[in-house]
Amino acid sequence: MPQTTLNASLAVHISSSSPTTNYEGVSAQVDVGTLGGEKRRGLIKFDFSSIPTNATVTSVSFKFYNQGTDLTDNARTMRAYRVVRAWVENETTWNVYSTGNSWGTAGCSNTSNDREASELGTLSVTNPPSTGYMTSTFSNSKIQ
């Protein structure tokens, strides 16, 4: 069965402790996790144009690279959701998905307007994490 690798076409992280800061282009990484009272969430877009419209997707593996720096204070499960807002990479912050357009709930948290309520996949991370790749496989029923 043929496989296709997609790289992120856009990526940014947002932070509850800096709710008006856009982190696009600040670093080559997308931070996620919780440390103290701060929450960081990553937003990633993919270009699916290389996948034929008549293709049947049977599974998706999402590969994370952990640098070995623990930016959280607990063991956790990371969850991936489909974002339904048309967020703009160089404008998105904790408070807005694009300039002048607020999230329904700050941090892309509203499950009616910002993101879907059902998760696409999860990844359990222990504390402290080890350096290297971690993979989460999303089922066919959640990616269509």
Coordinates of C-alpha atoms in Angstrom, one line a residue:
M1 CA 0.0 0.0 0.0
P2 CA 1.5 3.4 -0.9
Q3 CA 2.4 5.8 1.9
T4 CA 2.7 9.5 1.8
T5 CA 4.6 11.7 4.2
L6 CA 3.3 15.2 4.8
N7 CA 5.2 18.0 6.6
A8 CA 3.5 20.8 8.3
S9 CA 2.9 23.8 6.0
L10 CA 2.1 26.2 8.9
A11 CA 2.8 25.9 12.6
V12 CA 2.6 28.1 15.7
H13 CA 2.2 27.7 19.4
I14 CA 0.1 29.8 21.7
S15 CA 0.6 30.5 25.4
S16 CA -1.9 31.3 28.2
S17 CA 0.8 33.3 30.0
S18 CA 1.4 35.6 27.0
P19 CA -2.1 35.8 25.5
T20 CA -1.4 38.5 23.0
T21 CA 2.0 37.1 21.7
N22 CA 2.3 35.4 18.4
Y23 CA 5.1 32.7 18.4
E24 CA 5.3 32.1 14.7
G25 CA 8.8 32.3 13.5
V26 CA 10.2 32.7 17.1
S27 CA 11.7 29.3 17.0
A28 CA 11.8 26.1 14.9
Q29 CA 9.6 24.3 17.5
V30 CA 6.0 24.2 18.6
D31 CA 5.8 24.0 22.4
V32 CA 2.9 22.0 24.0
G33 CA 2.3 21.2 27.6
T34 CA 1.6 22.7 31.0
L35 CA 4.0 24.2 33.5
G36 CA 2.6 25.8 36.6
G37 CA -0.3 27.8 35.5
E38 CA 0.9 28.3 31.9
K39 CA -0.7 26.3 29.1
R40 CA 1.0 26.0 25.7
R41 CA -0.9 24.6 22.6
G42 CA 0.4 24.0 19.2
L43 CA -1.5 24.6 16.0
I44 CA -0.3 22.8 12.9
K45 CA -1.7 22.9 9.3
F46 CA -0.9 20.3 6.6
D47 CA -1.2 20.6 2.8
F48 CA -3.2 17.6 1.6
S49 CA -3.1 18.5 -2.1
S50 CA -0.6 15.6 -2.8
I51 CA -3.2 13.0 -1.7
P52 CA -5.6 12.1 -4.6
T53 CA -9.2 12.9 -4.0
N54 CA -10.2 9.3 -4.6
A55 CA -7.6 7.9 -2.1
T56 CA -8.7 5.9 0.9
V57 CA -6.8 6.9 4.0
T58 CA -6.6 3.9 6.4
S59 CA -4.4 5.4 9.1
V60 CA -2.4 8.4 10.0
S61 CA 0.7 8.4 12.2
F62 CA 1.7 11.7 13.8
K63 CA 5.4 11.8 14.7
F64 CA 6.5 14.2 17.5
Y65 CA 10.1 14.9 18.3
N66 CA 10.9 15.5 21.9
Q67 CA 14.1 17.5 22.5
G68 CA 14.4 16.0 26.0
T69 CA 13.6 19.3 27.7
D70 CA 10.7 18.8 30.0
L71 CA 8.4 21.9 29.6
T72 CA 5.7 20.5 31.8
D73 CA 5.3 19.6 35.4
N74 CA 3.4 16.3 35.2
A75 CA 2.8 13.1 33.2
R76 CA 0.2 13.8 30.6
T77 CA -1.7 12.8 27.6
M78 CA -1.4 15.1 24.6
R79 CA -4.5 15.2 22.4
A80 CA -4.9 16.2 18.8
Y81 CA -8.1 18.0 17.6
R82 CA -9.2 19.3 14.2
V83 CA -9.3 23.1 14.4
V84 CA -12.4 24.5 12.6
R85 CA -11.3 28.2 12.7
A86 CA -9.3 29.6 9.7
W87 CA -6.4 30.6 11.9
V88 CA -3.6 32.7 10.5
E89 CA 0.0 31.7 11.4
N90 CA 1.5 35.1 11.9
E91 CA -1.6 36.5 13.7
T92 CA -2.7 33.7 16.0
T93 CA -2.4 34.2 19.8
W94 CA -4.0 32.6 22.9
N95 CA -6.8 35.3 22.5
V96 CA -7.3 35.5 18.7
Y97 CA -7.2 33.1 15.7
S98 CA -6.5 36.1 13.4
T99 CA -6.3 39.8 14.0
G100 CA -9.6 41.1 15.2
N101 CA -11.2 37.6 15.5
S102 CA -11.3 36.1 19.0
W103 CA -11.4 32.4 19.7
G104 CA -14.8 31.3 21.1
T105 CA -12.9 30.4 24.2
A106 CA -9.3 31.6 24.6
G107 CA -6.7 29.0 23.7
C108 CA -8.8 27.4 20.9
S109 CA -10.8 25.7 23.6
N110 CA -14.4 26.1 22.4
T111 CA -15.7 22.8 21.1
S112 CA -18.6 24.5 19.2
N113 CA -16.6 27.1 17.2
D114 CA -12.8 26.7 17.6
R115 CA -12.2 22.9 17.4
E116 CA -14.0 19.7 17.3
A117 CA -14.9 18.0 20.6
S118 CA -13.7 14.6 19.5
E119 CA -10.0 14.0 19.5
L120 CA -8.2 12.7 16.4
G121 CA -5.6 10.9 18.5
T122 CA -3.6 10.9 21.7
L123 CA 0.0 10.5 22.9
S124 CA 0.9 9.6 26.4
V125 CA 4.0 11.3 27.7
T126 CA 5.8 10.4 30.9
N127 CA 7.6 12.8 33.2
P128 CA 10.4 13.4 32.4
P129 CA 10.3 12.5 28.7
S130 CA 13.2 11.0 26.9
T131 CA 14.8 12.6 23.8
G132 CA 13.6 11.2 20.5
Y133 CA 10.6 10.5 18.3
M134 CA 7.2 9.6 19.7
T135 CA 4.4 8.4 17.4
S136 CA 0.6 8.5 17.7
T137 CA -1.5 6.6 15.2
F138 CA -5.0 8.1 14.4
S139 CA -7.7 5.6 13.4
N140 CA -9.5 5.8 10.0
S141 CA -12.8 6.7 11.6
K142 CA -11.4 9.9 13.1
I143 CA -9.5 11.2 10.1
Q144 CA -12.2 11.3 7.4

